[in-house]
Short mmCIF file of C-alpha atoms in Angstrom, two decimals:
data_model
loop_
_atom_site.label_atom_id
_atom_site.label_comp_id
_atom_site.label_asym_id
_atom_site.label_seq_id
_atom_site.Cartn_x
_atom_site.Cartn_y
_atom_site.Cartn_z
CA MET A 1 0.00 0.00 0.00
CA ALA A 2 1.16 3.52 -0.69
CA GLU A 3 2.24 5.40 2.41
CA ASP A 4 1.92 8.82 0.82
CA GLY A 5 -1.90 8.68 1.00
CA SER A 6 -2.52 8.45 -2.75
CA HIS A 7 -4.20 5.03 -2.47
CA VAL A 8 -7.75 4.84 -1.19
CA LYS A 9 -9.06 1.55 0.16
CA GLY A 10 -11.80 -0.05 -1.90
CA MET A 11 -11.18 2.10 -4.99
CA GLY A 12 -8.89 -0.26 -6.91
CA GLU A 13 -11.55 -1.27 -9.43
CA ALA A 14 -12.68 2.32 -9.92
CA GLN A 15 -9.08 3.38 -10.49
CA LYS A 16 -8.65 0.69 -13.16
CA MET A 17 -11.82 1.85 -14.90
CA ALA A 18 -10.65 5.47 -14.78
CA GLU A 19 -7.29 4.54 -16.30
CA ALA A 20 -9.05 2.57 -19.04
CA GLY A 21 -11.25 5.56 -19.81
CA MET A 22 -8.33 7.95 -19.94
CA ALA A 23 -6.50 5.59 -22.30
CA LEU A 24 -9.30 6.14 -24.81
CA PHE A 25 -8.58 9.87 -24.80
CA ALA A 26 -4.86 9.41 -25.35
CA LYS A 27 -3.73 10.49 -28.81
CA GLU A 28 -0.48 9.93 -30.58
CA GLY A 29 -0.59 13.45 -32.02
CA ALA A 30 -2.34 15.57 -34.61
CA GLY A 31 -0.54 13.85 -37.50
CA ASP A 32 -2.18 10.44 -37.11
CA VAL A 33 -4.93 11.22 -39.66
CA GLU A 34 -4.17 12.19 -43.25
CA VAL A 35 -7.02 14.00 -45.01
CA ASP A 36 -7.75 14.92 -48.62
CA ALA A 37 -7.87 18.70 -48.21
CA VAL A 38 -8.33 19.38 -51.93
CA ALA A 39 -11.44 17.19 -52.20
CA ALA A 40 -12.79 18.65 -48.97
CA ALA A 41 -12.30 22.22 -50.22
CA ALA A 42 -13.98 21.37 -53.54
CA PHE A 43 -16.95 19.76 -51.80
CA LYS A 44 -17.26 22.69 -49.40
CA ALA A 45 -17.22 25.22 -52.25
CA GLU A 46 -19.86 23.24 -54.18
CA GLN A 47 -22.07 22.92 -51.10
CA GLU A 48 -21.73 26.61 -50.26
CA LYS A 49 -22.77 27.55 -53.81
CA ALA A 50 -25.89 25.41 -53.43
CA ILE A 51 -26.65 26.96 -50.02
CA GLU A 52 -26.19 30.47 -51.41
CA ALA A 53 -28.48 29.73 -54.38
CA LYS A 54 -31.19 28.36 -52.09
CA THR A 55 -30.82 31.36 -49.76
CA GLU A 56 -31.27 33.78 -52.68
CA LEU A 57 -34.35 31.85 -53.84
CA GLU A 58 -35.73 31.95 -50.31
CA LYS A 59 -35.27 35.74 -50.18
CA THR A 60 -37.34 36.16 -53.34
CA LEU A 61 -40.28 34.26 -51.87
CA THR A 62 -41.95 36.88 -49.72
CA GLY A 63 -45.43 37.22 -48.37
CA LYS A 64 -48.01 34.96 -46.88
CA ASP A 65 -48.66 33.13 -50.15
CA ASN A 66 -45.12 31.68 -50.28
CA LYS A 67 -44.80 30.64 -46.66
CA LYS A 68 -44.86 26.89 -47.36
CA GLU A 69 -42.30 27.18 -50.16
CA ARG A 70 -40.03 29.30 -47.93
CA ALA A 71 -40.28 26.73 -45.14
CA ALA A 72 -39.47 23.88 -47.55
CA ILE A 73 -36.43 25.73 -48.92
CA GLY A 74 -35.32 26.58 -45.37
CA LYS A 75 -35.41 22.87 -44.52
CA GLU A 76 -33.34 22.07 -47.62
CA ILE A 77 -30.76 24.69 -46.59
CA LYS A 78 -30.63 23.20 -43.10
CA SER A 79 -30.15 19.70 -44.49
CA LEU A 80 -27.31 20.95 -46.71
CA ARG A 81 -25.59 22.57 -43.71
CA ASP A 82 -26.13 19.48 -41.53
CA ASP A 83 -24.66 17.10 -44.11
CA PRO A 84 -21.85 15.09 -42.42
CA LYS A 85 -19.54 15.57 -45.41
CA TYR A 86 -20.07 19.35 -45.31
CA ILE A 87 -19.35 19.42 -41.57
CA ASP A 88 -16.12 17.48 -42.13
CA ALA A 89 -15.12 19.76 -45.02
CA CYS A 90 -15.60 22.82 -42.78
CA LYS A 91 -13.52 21.24 -40.00
CA ILE A 92 -10.73 20.36 -42.46
CA ALA A 93 -10.75 23.95 -43.76
CA LYS A 94 -10.18 25.11 -40.16
CA GLY A 95 -7.28 22.66 -39.78
CA MET A 96 -9.07 20.20 -37.51
CA ASP A 97 -9.63 16.45 -37.86
CA PRO A 98 -12.94 15.44 -39.50
CA PRO A 99 -15.32 14.24 -36.73
CA LYS A 100 -17.52 12.18 -39.06
CA GLY A 101 -14.60 10.42 -40.78
CA ASN A 102 -15.11 11.78 -44.32
CA PHE A 103 -12.18 12.79 -46.57
CA ILE A 104 -9.74 10.58 -44.62
CA VAL A 105 -7.02 9.15 -46.86
CA LYS A 106 -4.88 7.36 -44.28
CA LYS A 107 -5.35 6.68 -40.59
CA SER A 108 -2.70 5.48 -38.16
CA GLY A 109 -3.44 2.68 -35.68
CA GLY A 110 -3.47 4.97 -32.62
CA GLY A 111 -6.93 3.85 -31.50
CA LYS A 112 -5.98 0.18 -31.50
CA GLN A 113 -2.99 0.87 -29.26
CA ALA A 114 -5.25 2.59 -26.73
CA GLU A 115 -7.54 -0.45 -26.75
CA ALA A 116 -4.56 -2.76 -26.16
CA ILE A 117 -3.50 -0.68 -23.14
CA ALA A 118 -6.93 -0.87 -21.51
CA PRO A 119 -7.31 -3.97 -19.35
CA ALA A 120 -9.90 -6.45 -20.57
CA GLY A 121 -11.55 -6.85 -17.17
CA ALA A 122 -12.19 -3.12 -16.79
CA GLY A 123 -13.65 -2.95 -20.30
CA ALA A 124 -16.03 -5.82 -19.57
CA ALA A 125 -17.11 -4.22 -16.29
CA ALA A 126 -17.72 -0.87 -18.02
CA GLU A 127 -19.70 -2.61 -20.76
CA ALA A 128 -21.85 -4.39 -18.17
CA ASP A 129 -22.49 -1.06 -16.42
CA MET A 130 -23.61 0.51 -19.72
CA LYS A 131 -25.99 -2.38 -20.41
CA SER A 132 -27.56 -2.11 -16.96
CA GLU A 133 -27.95 1.68 -17.38
CA ALA A 134 -29.56 1.16 -20.79
CA GLU A 135 -32.01 -1.36 -19.33
CA ALA A 136 -32.87 1.02 -16.49
CA ALA A 137 -33.45 3.84 -18.98
CA GLY A 138 -35.70 1.55 -21.04
CA LYS A 139 -37.76 0.69 -17.96
CA LYS A 140 -38.09 4.37 -17.05
CA ALA A 141 -39.26 5.17 -20.56
CA LYS A 142 -41.96 2.51 -20.29
CA ASP A 143 -43.02 3.79 -16.85
CA ASP A 144 -43.24 7.39 -18.08
CA LYS A 145 -46.11 6.62 -20.45
CA LYS A 146 -49.28 8.23 -19.19
CA PRO A 147 -52.33 6.00 -18.92
CA LYS A 148 -55.01 6.77 -21.46
CA LYS A 149 -58.05 8.56 -20.16
CA ALA A 150 -61.28 6.66 -20.48
CA GLU A 151 -63.74 8.38 -22.75
CA SER A 152 -66.60 9.87 -20.82
CA ALA A 153 -70.15 9.54 -22.03
CA GLY A 154 -70.76 13.23 -21.45
CA ILE A 155 -73.92 14.79 -20.16
#
């Protein structure tokens, strides 16, 4: 046992789980993912042209008569902006890694090394905890349903 007070009795398993979790966050560096910046920039430019065209069309539709068309075009613009490839292209343009995994040319095995570091017992215990939490959430969702009101005959 550590005499400096850094070890707490009964927390050995929790400490292993914490170390396993922190191993997942460990990165080899920013250079472990190679992206196709040219393709990302081209896709981003194409997508932005489409968004700009839809925005201009939306501006021309004014008044109460065109409300449904404006709403439909607004939804199309939102779907273009929420496209995973467009999000990745914007992140690459800012110099960040793509979160959705698009435009990746080559990826190093950094994630597999982190998995090898994590102890198997801690991973199984964490997985069991997640399953039990998911089951509890499913039971709560079933319990939250309100009972249907019986139809009254009325007077």
